[in-house]
Amino acid sequence: MDVIFRKIKNLQRIQPDASWLIRQRSFLLSEIYGDQKPIKERKAVLAFPFFDFSKIFRPAFAVAFTIIILVSSFATVGAISASQNSLPGDFLYQVKTVLEKTQLTFTHDSASRTRLSVKFANQRMDEFTQMIQKPEKKEDIQKTVKGFTQQMVAVQQEMNILKEKNSEKAAEVAKLVQAQTPVYEEALIKGDEKLGYVLPGEKQGLKDDINQALEELNKTKELTNELTKEETSPIQETENETGNTEEIIVPGEKTEQTESVSIQFENLQPTTEEVNKVE
Amino acid sequence: MANLEIIDKEKELLSRVAAGDRDAFGQLYDFYAPKIFRFIRLKVGSQALAEDLSSESFLRIWEYLKEQEREIEESFRGLLYRVARNLIVDYYKRKSSQEILIDDDFKEFLEGHLIGDDLRVSEDVEEVHRALVKIKEEYQDVIIWYYVDELSVPEIAKIMDKSQGAVRVLIHRALKTLKDHLEEVE
């Protein structure tokens, strides 16, 4: 009986076309309420601080704000949330990608930008796993893979910037990325196998893209391993007999830090010549 | 969201709709449109028809809400399902002969309209749909409402204008009949 319940529950996964949902919503609301815009909406547009575009100097901001106004006047939260489930080839997919870029434009903090890039990588991976069910849409599948590769590069770039500013936060974010990488790897490998089965002679270009994605994923993994090891290598301080503090690194794999500490130690110790001079 | 939370949220949105808040009706649409579409799609033979009847359901319910001078006595979603079910019945009555309920393009429809990537899910859904359209309308309704849309027995009883006891019996019989059809395939 459990099997039957599981099968029945799977009916919950049936969904309408996202574009139809949005169109019908607009149609219904205009039928019901006519052409009159509610007072709240009118005020929202006029009160928007950057309504006068001549005041915006950066083209990126102009594009982003135009998009925000268009999206907010075109439909409400329903449209934005509907676009989240869209896939390459869908009408709303452009809205989804533009919204992602807009989010990134308005995020300045490196840790937040890394987290956003991870979120978008998750989106691309989710799209990939859905798109491989439609192997005939080879170009759209390639888009998701290339999109994922771009996000991996973005994650690496942001983590490198964050590493320079705040290694502790970089390690924290690296752990988040580390948790995702096995999932990405498995999905890419399984997807590759599946596509090899359904598109035996046709998928060379796609295979190259998947290999590229795996390569960037490996680079991301290496970087996260490096960042998390830096954070987890404990350093103990003790006072040696001469009163100098000596940093002892507990055995680990952190040879770089060991080198820098030994240089530091050397600088603290007077040379024999200097000792002789004093004497 | 638990049933009580849904009912409270509905009440809040309905009072805003009554005050002319367009966004509130939009929110009701956002929440229920996918469910109403799914309910109708499982019972009729085409996506286009399901879309038309879904839109019609919302227009009809708006007309109903406009006419009401006192609070509606049943839940909004119960009313919505009742409207949708009546529209399906009316549609088939208008046709000179019964449409084929098992449509050819359901499998194709699923390809673009299923959340998740699992082939097994798609096969399960197709299998259940094939069995569902073979059982009687009442049984289809209670299976979808109780197991898929997770309506409560009291809500279903109100929609169908039956006692709660009768609905429980109906659910039990519907499930058994569906199970028999599913086992036939295996």
PDB file of N, CA and C in Angstrom, chain A residues 134-217:
ATOM      1  N   LYS A 134      15.116  15.774 -21.069  1.00  0.00           N
ATOM      2  CA  LYS A 134      14.693  16.142 -22.427  1.00  0.00           C
ATOM      3  C   LYS A 134      15.944  16.176 -23.303  1.00  0.00           C
ATOM      4  N   PRO A 135      16.500  15.037 -23.614  1.00  0.00           N
ATOM      5  CA  PRO A 135      17.775  15.013 -24.322  1.00  0.00           C
ATOM      6  C   PRO A 135      17.733  15.672 -25.700  1.00  0.00           C
ATOM      7  N   GLU A 136      16.526  15.792 -26.271  1.00  0.00           N
ATOM      8  CA  GLU A 136      16.417  16.438 -27.588  1.00  0.00           C
ATOM      9  C   GLU A 136      16.758  17.929 -27.491  1.00  0.00           C
ATOM     10  N   LYS A 137      16.714  18.487 -26.299  1.00  0.00           N
ATOM     11  CA  LYS A 137      17.018  19.912 -26.130  1.00  0.00           C
ATOM     12  C   LYS A 137      18.499  20.072 -25.769  1.00  0.00           C
ATOM     13  N   LYS A 138      19.322  19.577 -26.662  1.00  0.00           N
ATOM     14  CA  LYS A 138      20.768  19.521 -26.403  1.00  0.00           C
ATOM     15  C   LYS A 138      21.340  20.906 -26.129  1.00  0.00           C
ATOM     16  N   GLU A 139      20.927  21.896 -26.935  1.00  0.00           N
ATOM     17  CA  GLU A 139      21.497  23.242 -26.764  1.00  0.00           C
ATOM     18  C   GLU A 139      21.098  23.837 -25.421  1.00  0.00           C
ATOM     19  N   ASP A 140      19.883  23.591 -24.997  1.00  0.00           N
ATOM     20  CA  ASP A 140      19.446  24.121 -23.704  1.00  0.00           C
ATOM     21  C   ASP A 140      20.195  23.425 -22.565  1.00  0.00           C
ATOM     22  N   ILE A 141      20.475  22.138 -22.747  1.00  0.00           N
ATOM     23  CA  ILE A 141      21.250  21.417 -21.724  1.00  0.00           C
ATOM     24  C   ILE A 141      22.647  22.034 -21.637  1.00  0.00           C
ATOM     25  N   GLN A 142      23.223  22.321 -22.814  1.00  0.00           N
ATOM     26  CA  GLN A 142      24.557  22.943 -22.831  1.00  0.00           C
ATOM     27  C   GLN A 142      24.544  24.270 -22.096  1.00  0.00           C
ATOM     28  N   LYS A 143      23.457  25.020 -22.243  1.00  0.00           N
ATOM     29  CA  LYS A 143      23.351  26.329 -21.562  1.00  0.00           C
ATOM     30  C   LYS A 143      23.458  26.133 -20.065  1.00  0.00           C
ATOM     31  N   THR A 144      22.770  25.103 -19.553  1.00  0.00           N
ATOM     32  CA  THR A 144      22.779  24.912 -18.101  1.00  0.00           C
ATOM     33  C   THR A 144      24.181  24.520 -17.640  1.00  0.00           C
ATOM     34  N   VAL A 145      24.857  23.689 -18.441  1.00  0.00           N
ATOM     35  CA  VAL A 145      26.208  23.245 -18.043  1.00  0.00           C
ATOM     36  C   VAL A 145      27.177  24.425 -18.078  1.00  0.00           C
ATOM     37  N   LYS A 146      27.084  25.216 -19.156  1.00  0.00           N
ATOM     38  CA  LYS A 146      27.988  26.382 -19.266  1.00  0.00           C
ATOM     39  C   LYS A 146      27.685  27.377 -18.148  1.00  0.00           C
ATOM     40  N   GLY A 147      26.405  27.537 -17.860  1.00  0.00           N
ATOM     41  CA  GLY A 147      26.006  28.424 -16.768  1.00  0.00           C
ATOM     42  C   GLY A 147      26.603  27.952 -15.451  1.00  0.00           C
ATOM     43  N   PHE A 148      26.575  26.659 -15.223  1.00  0.00           N
ATOM     44  CA  PHE A 148      27.144  26.098 -13.995  1.00  0.00           C
ATOM     45  C   PHE A 148      28.657  26.352 -13.950  1.00  0.00           C
ATOM     46  N   THR A 149      29.330  26.131 -15.076  1.00  0.00           N
ATOM     47  CA  THR A 149      30.786  26.360 -15.130  1.00  0.00           C
ATOM     48  C   THR A 149      31.097  27.817 -14.781  1.00  0.00           C
ATOM     49  N   GLN A 150      30.312  28.733 -15.336  1.00  0.00           N
ATOM     50  CA  GLN A 150      30.522  30.169 -15.051  1.00  0.00           C
ATOM     51  C   GLN A 150      30.369  30.435 -13.555  1.00  0.00           C
ATOM     52  N   GLN A 151      29.407  29.781 -12.953  1.00  0.00           N
ATOM     53  CA  GLN A 151      29.192  30.002 -11.517  1.00  0.00           C
ATOM     54  C   GLN A 151      30.360  29.453 -10.702  1.00  0.00           C
ATOM     55  N   MET A 152      30.932  28.357 -11.137  1.00  0.00           N
ATOM     56  CA  MET A 152      32.092  27.805 -10.413  1.00  0.00           C
ATOM     57  C   MET A 152      33.260  28.790 -10.493  1.00  0.00           C
ATOM     58  N   VAL A 153      33.444  29.366 -11.665  1.00  0.00           N
ATOM     59  CA  VAL A 153      34.533  30.360 -11.835  1.00  0.00           C
ATOM     60  C   VAL A 153      34.249  31.559 -10.918  1.00  0.00           C
ATOM     61  N   ALA A 154      32.977  31.986 -10.894  1.00  0.00           N
ATOM     62  CA  ALA A 154      32.593  33.130 -10.046  1.00  0.00           C
ATOM     63  C   ALA A 154      32.842  32.805  -8.576  1.00  0.00           C
ATOM     64  N   VAL A 155      32.506  31.598  -8.163  1.00  0.00           N
ATOM     65  CA  VAL A 155      32.721  31.184  -6.763  1.00  0.00           C
ATOM     66  C   VAL A 155      34.216  31.242  -6.433  1.00  0.00           C
ATOM     67  N   GLN A 156      35.047  30.741  -7.345  1.00  0.00           N
ATOM     68  CA  GLN A 156      36.499  30.767  -7.111  1.00  0.00           C
ATOM     69  C   GLN A 156      36.987  32.206  -6.972  1.00  0.00           C
ATOM     70  N   GLN A 157      36.539  33.068  -7.874  1.00  0.00           N
ATOM     71  CA  GLN A 157      36.993  34.475  -7.866  1.00  0.00           C
ATOM     72  C   GLN A 157      36.609  35.138  -6.552  1.00  0.00           C
ATOM     73  N   GLU A 158      35.351  34.940  -6.144  1.00  0.00           N
ATOM     74  CA  GLU A 158      34.880  35.594  -4.911  1.00  0.00           C
ATOM     75  C   GLU A 158      35.610  35.043  -3.700  1.00  0.00           C
ATOM     76  N   MET A 159      35.868  33.755  -3.685  1.00  0.00           N
ATOM     77  CA  MET A 159      36.561  33.170  -2.526  1.00  0.00           C
ATOM     78  C   MET A 159      37.997  33.684  -2.450  1.00  0.00           C
ATOM     79  N   ASN A 160      38.622  33.879  -3.606  1.00  0.00           N
ATOM     80  CA  ASN A 160      39.990  34.415  -3.605  1.00  0.00           C
ATOM     81  C   ASN A 160      40.020  35.852  -3.080  1.00  0.00           C
ATOM     82  N   ILE A 161      39.024  36.621  -3.457  1.00  0.00           N
ATOM     83  CA  ILE A 161      38.944  38.010  -2.958  1.00  0.00           C
ATOM     84  C   ILE A 161      38.700  37.982  -1.454  1.00  0.00           C
ATOM     85  N   LEU A 162      37.793  37.125  -1.034  1.00  0.00           N
ATOM     86  CA  LEU A 162      37.446  37.045   0.389  1.00  0.00           C
ATOM     87  C   LEU A 162      38.624  36.554   1.214  1.00  0.00           C
ATOM     88  N   LYS A 163      39.395  35.667   0.634  1.00  0.00           N
ATOM     89  CA  LYS A 163      40.582  35.111   1.318  1.00  0.00           C
ATOM     90  C   LYS A 163      41.539  36.244   1.712  1.00  0.00           C
ATOM     91  N   GLU A 164      41.680  37.225   0.810  1.00  0.00           N
ATOM     92  CA  GLU A 164      42.595  38.356   1.072  1.00  0.00           C
ATOM     93  C   GLU A 164      42.055  39.245   2.184  1.00  0.00           C
ATOM     94  N   LYS A 165      40.721  39.364   2.242  1.00  0.00           N
ATOM     95  CA  LYS A 165      40.134  40.327   3.186  1.00  0.00           C
ATOM     96  C   LYS A 165      39.915  39.693   4.560  1.00  0.00           C
ATOM     97  N   ASN A 166      39.427  38.474   4.563  1.00  0.00           N
ATOM     98  CA  ASN A 166      39.019  37.884   5.836  1.00  0.00           C
ATOM     99  C   ASN A 166      39.082  36.364   5.724  1.00  0.00           C
ATOM    100  N   SER A 167      40.179  35.800   6.195  1.00  0.00           N
ATOM    101  CA  SER A 167      40.401  34.362   5.955  1.00  0.00           C
ATOM    102  C   SER A 167      39.401  33.513   6.738  1.00  0.00           C
ATOM    103  N   GLU A 168      38.957  34.058   7.868  1.00  0.00           N
ATOM    104  CA  GLU A 168      38.006  33.283   8.684  1.00  0.00           C
ATOM    105  C   GLU A 168      36.673  33.131   7.958  1.00  0.00           C
ATOM    106  N   LYS A 169      36.230  34.247   7.406  1.00  0.00           N
ATOM    107  CA  LYS A 169      34.966  34.207   6.655  1.00  0.00           C
ATOM    108  C   LYS A 169      35.133  33.374   5.400  1.00  0.00           C
ATOM    109  N   ALA A 170      36.315  33.468   4.796  1.00  0.00           N
ATOM    110  CA  ALA A 170      36.568  32.692   3.583  1.00  0.00           C
ATOM    111  C   ALA A 170      36.458  31.205   3.883  1.00  0.00           C
ATOM    112  N   ALA A 171      36.982  30.807   5.036  1.00  0.00           N
ATOM    113  CA  ALA A 171      36.912  29.391   5.425  1.00  0.00           C
ATOM    114  C   ALA A 171      35.469  28.971   5.668  1.00  0.00           C
ATOM    115  N   GLU A 172      34.742  29.891   6.277  1.00  0.00           N
ATOM    116  CA  GLU A 172      33.326  29.596   6.586  1.00  0.00           C
ATOM    117  C   GLU A 172      32.545  29.376   5.294  1.00  0.00           C
ATOM    118  N   VAL A 173      32.748  30.259   4.340  1.00  0.00           N
ATOM    119  CA  VAL A 173      32.055  30.147   3.058  1.00  0.00           C
ATOM    120  C   VAL A 173      32.559  28.920   2.301  1.00  0.00           C
ATOM    121  N   ALA A 174      33.860  28.641   2.425  1.00  0.00           N
ATOM    122  CA  ALA A 174      34.444  27.476   1.748  1.00  0.00           C
ATOM    123  C   ALA A 174      33.787  26.183   2.224  1.00  0.00           C
ATOM    124  N   LYS A 175      33.438  26.143   3.515  1.00  0.00           N
ATOM    125  CA  LYS A 175      32.779  24.937   4.051  1.00  0.00           C
ATOM    126  C   LYS A 175      31.421  24.745   3.392  1.00  0.00           C
ATOM    127  N   LEU A 176      30.738  25.857   3.193  1.00  0.00           N
ATOM    128  CA  LEU A 176      29.426  25.804   2.529  1.00  0.00           C
ATOM    129  C   LEU A 176      29.585  25.238   1.116  1.00  0.00           C
ATOM    130  N   VAL A 177      30.599  25.719   0.411  1.00  0.00           N
ATOM    131  CA  VAL A 177      30.839  25.256  -0.962  1.00  0.00           C
ATOM    132  C   VAL A 177      31.254  23.789  -0.960  1.00  0.00           C
ATOM    133  N   GLN A 178      32.101  23.434   0.024  1.00  0.00           N
ATOM    134  CA  GLN A 178      32.577  22.036   0.140  1.00  0.00           C
ATOM    135  C   GLN A 178      31.425  21.058   0.254  1.00  0.00           C
ATOM    136  N   ALA A 179      30.390  21.486   0.986  1.00  0.00           N
ATOM    137  CA  ALA A 179      29.230  20.604   1.185  1.00  0.00           C
ATOM    138  C   ALA A 179      28.498  20.347  -0.128  1.00  0.00           C
ATOM    139  N   GLN A 180      28.600  21.285  -1.050  1.00  0.00           N
ATOM    140  CA  GLN A 180      27.859  21.172  -2.318  1.00  0.00           C
ATOM    141  C   GLN A 180      28.618  20.398  -3.382  1.00  0.00           C
ATOM    142  N   THR A 181      29.946  20.463  -3.344  1.00  0.00           N
ATOM    143  CA  THR A 181      30.717  19.946  -4.487  1.00  0.00           C
ATOM    144  C   THR A 181      30.490  18.453  -4.783  1.00  0.00           C
ATOM    145  N   PRO A 182      30.350  17.588  -3.752  1.00  0.00           N
ATOM    146  CA  PRO A 182      30.090  16.183  -4.115  1.00  0.00           C
ATOM    147  C   PRO A 182      28.751  16.006  -4.842  1.00  0.00           C
ATOM    148  N   VAL A 183      27.793  16.824  -4.468  1.00  0.00           N
ATOM    149  CA  VAL A 183      26.460  16.753  -5.106  1.00  0.00           C
ATOM    150  C   VAL A 183      26.579  17.154  -6.577  1.00  0.00           C
ATOM    151  N   TYR A 184      27.333  18.243  -6.806  1.00  0.00           N
ATOM    152  CA  TYR A 184      27.513  18.708  -8.194  1.00  0.00           C
ATOM    153  C   TYR A 184      28.207  17.636  -9.023  1.00  0.00           C
ATOM    154  N   GLU A 185      29.252  17.073  -8.418  1.00  0.00           N
ATOM    155  CA  GLU A 185      30.063  16.088  -9.159  1.00  0.00           C
ATOM    156  C   GLU A 185      29.198  14.891  -9.552  1.00  0.00           C
ATOM    157  N   GLU A 186      28.436  14.412  -8.577  1.00  0.00           N
ATOM    158  CA  GLU A 186      27.595  13.245  -8.839  1.00  0.00           C
ATOM    159  C   GLU A 186      26.578  13.543  -9.940  1.00  0.00           C
ATOM    160  N   ALA A 187      25.978  14.729  -9.863  1.00  0.00           N
ATOM    161  CA  ALA A 187      24.947  15.088 -10.845  1.00  0.00           C
ATOM    162  C   ALA A 187      25.555  15.193 -12.243  1.00  0.00           C
ATOM    163  N   LEU A 188      26.745  15.774 -12.343  1.00  0.00           N
ATOM    164  CA  LEU A 188      27.385  15.936 -13.655  1.00  0.00           C
ATOM    165  C   LEU A 188      27.762  14.570 -14.233  1.00  0.00           C
ATOM    166  N   ILE A 189      28.325  13.717 -13.385  1.00  0.00           N
ATOM    167  CA  ILE A 189      28.773  12.396 -13.873  1.00  0.00           C
ATOM    168  C   ILE A 189      27.567  11.551 -14.296  1.00  0.00           C
ATOM    169  N   LYS A 190      26.543  11.568 -13.447  1.00  0.00           N
ATOM    170  CA  LYS A 190      25.341  10.775 -13.767  1.00  0.00           C
ATOM    171  C   LYS A 190      24.674  11.305 -15.024  1.00  0.00           C
ATOM    172  N   GLY A 191      24.629  12.638 -15.125  1.00  0.00           N
ATOM    173  CA  GLY A 191      24.027  13.262 -16.303  1.00  0.00           C
ATOM    174  C   GLY A 191      24.789  12.884 -17.558  1.00  0.00           C
ATOM    175  N   ASP A 192      26.094  12.898 -17.450  1.00  0.00           N
ATOM    176  CA  ASP A 192      26.956  12.541 -18.576  1.00  0.00           C
ATOM    177  C   ASP A 192      26.693  11.099 -19.021  1.00  0.00           C
ATOM    178  N   GLU A 193      26.569  10.219 -18.056  1.00  0.00           N
ATOM    179  CA  GLU A 193      26.311   8.788 -18.369  1.00  0.00           C
ATOM    180  C   GLU A 193      24.970   8.637 -19.058  1.00  0.00           C
ATOM    181  N   LYS A 194      23.998   9.322 -18.499  1.00  0.00           N
ATOM    182  CA  LYS A 194      22.642   9.204 -19.044  1.00  0.00           C
ATOM    183  C   LYS A 194      22.586   9.727 -20.471  1.00  0.00           C
ATOM    184  N   LEU A 195      23.229  10.850 -20.690  1.00  0.00           N
ATOM    185  CA  LEU A 195      23.206  11.444 -22.022  1.00  0.00           C
ATOM    186  C   LEU A 195      23.993  10.581 -23.002  1.00  0.00           C
ATOM    187  N   GLY A 196      25.016   9.921 -22.509  1.00  0.00           N
ATOM    188  CA  GLY A 196      25.792   9.015 -23.358  1.00  0.00           C
ATOM    189  C   GLY A 196      24.928   7.881 -23.851  1.00  0.00           C
ATOM    190  N   TYR A 197      23.973   7.503 -22.994  1.00  0.00           N
ATOM    191  CA  TYR A 197      23.066   6.404 -23.340  1.00  0.00           C
ATOM    192  C   TYR A 197      22.018   6.848 -24.343  1.00  0.00           C
ATOM    193  N   VAL A 198      21.462   8.057 -24.128  1.00  0.00           N
ATOM    194  CA  VAL A 198      20.359   8.481 -25.001  1.00  0.00           C
ATOM    195  C   VAL A 198      20.813   9.205 -26.250  1.00  0.00           C
ATOM    196  N   LEU A 199      22.038   9.754 -26.242  1.00  0.00           N
ATOM    197  CA  LEU A 199      22.546  10.471 -27.428  1.00  0.00           C
ATOM    198  C   LEU A 199      23.902   9.887 -27.812  1.00  0.00           C
ATOM    199  N   PRO A 200      23.978   8.618 -28.152  1.00  0.00           N
ATOM    200  CA  PRO A 200      25.287   7.973 -28.299  1.00  0.00           C
ATOM    201  C   PRO A 200      26.245   8.660 -29.257  1.00  0.00           C
ATOM    202  N   GLY A 201      25.768   9.086 -30.435  1.00  0.00           N
ATOM    203  CA  GLY A 201      26.750   9.638 -31.363  1.00  0.00           C
ATOM    204  C   GLY A 201      26.762  11.147 -31.398  1.00  0.00           C
ATOM    205  N   GLU A 202      25.924  11.773 -30.541  1.00  0.00           N
ATOM    206  CA  GLU A 202      25.657  13.190 -30.801  1.00  0.00           C
ATOM    207  C   GLU A 202      26.174  14.151 -29.753  1.00  0.00           C
ATOM    208  N   LYS A 203      26.763  13.613 -28.705  1.00  0.00           N
ATOM    209  CA  LYS A 203      26.934  14.528 -27.587  1.00  0.00           C
ATOM    210  C   LYS A 203      28.364  15.011 -27.356  1.00  0.00           C
ATOM    211  N   GLN A 204      29.194  15.042 -28.398  1.00  0.00           N
ATOM    212  CA  GLN A 204      30.589  15.412 -28.161  1.00  0.00           C
ATOM    213  C   GLN A 204      30.723  16.813 -27.570  1.00  0.00           C
ATOM    214  N   GLY A 205      30.012  17.778 -28.186  1.00  0.00           N
ATOM    215  CA  GLY A 205      30.082  19.155 -27.696  1.00  0.00           C
ATOM    216  C   GLY A 205      29.642  19.241 -26.253  1.00  0.00           C
ATOM    217  N   LEU A 206      28.596  18.523 -25.954  1.00  0.00           N
ATOM    218  CA  LEU A 206      28.044  18.532 -24.599  1.00  0.00           C
ATOM    219  C   LEU A 206      29.024  17.863 -23.643  1.00  0.00           C
ATOM    220  N   LYS A 207      29.655  16.805 -24.106  1.00  0.00           N
ATOM    221  CA  LYS A 207      30.638  16.101 -23.264  1.00  0.00           C
ATOM    222  C   LYS A 207      31.798  17.032 -22.916  1.00  0.00           C
ATOM    223  N   ASP A 208      32.232  17.810 -23.921  1.00  0.00           N
ATOM    224  CA  ASP A 208      33.316  18.776 -23.666  1.00  0.00           C
ATOM    225  C   ASP A 208      32.885  19.776 -22.612  1.00  0.00           C
ATOM    226  N   ASP A 209      31.638  20.239 -22.713  1.00  0.00           N
ATOM    227  CA  ASP A 209      31.146  21.217 -21.731  1.00  0.00           C
ATOM    228  C   ASP A 209      31.095  20.600 -20.339  1.00  0.00           C
ATOM    229  N   ILE A 210      30.652  19.366 -20.263  1.00  0.00           N
ATOM    230  CA  ILE A 210      30.570  18.696 -18.951  1.00  0.00           C
ATOM    231  C   ILE A 210      31.975  18.508 -18.385  1.00  0.00           C
ATOM    232  N   ASN A 211      32.933  18.143 -19.251  1.00  0.00           N
ATOM    233  CA  ASN A 211      34.321  17.977 -18.771  1.00  0.00           C
ATOM    234  C   ASN A 211      34.871  19.294 -18.247  1.00  0.00           C
ATOM    235  N   GLN A 212      34.541  20.365 -18.959  1.00  0.00           N
ATOM    236  CA  GLN A 212      34.971  21.702 -18.537  1.00  0.00           C
ATOM    237  C   GLN A 212      34.370  22.032 -17.165  1.00  0.00           C
ATOM    238  N   ALA A 213      33.097  21.687 -17.019  1.00  0.00           N
ATOM    239  CA  ALA A 213      32.411  21.959 -15.744  1.00  0.00           C
ATOM    240  C   ALA A 213      33.078  21.165 -14.617  1.00  0.00           C
ATOM    241  N   LEU A 214      33.431  19.911 -14.897  1.00  0.00           N
ATOM    242  CA  LEU A 214      34.087  19.072 -13.878  1.00  0.00           C
ATOM    243  C   LEU A 214      35.460  19.625 -13.519  1.00  0.00           C
ATOM    244  N   GLU A 215      36.122  20.168 -14.531  1.00  0.00           N
ATOM    245  CA  GLU A 215      37.458  20.752 -14.295  1.00  0.00           C
ATOM    246  C   GLU A 215      37.347  21.941 -13.351  1.00  0.00           C
ATOM    247  N   GLU A 216      36.403  22.826 -13.627  1.00  0.00           N
ATOM    248  CA  GLU A 216      36.219  24.006 -12.772  1.00  0.00           C
ATOM    249  C   GLU A 216      35.756  23.582 -11.381  1.00  0.00           C
ATOM    250  N   LEU A 217      34.959  22.537 -11.347  1.00  0.00           N
ATOM    251  CA  LEU A 217      34.492  22.033 -10.055  1.00  0.00           C
ATOM    252  C   LEU A 217      35.677  21.533  -9.239  1.00  0.00           C
TER     253      LEU A 217
END
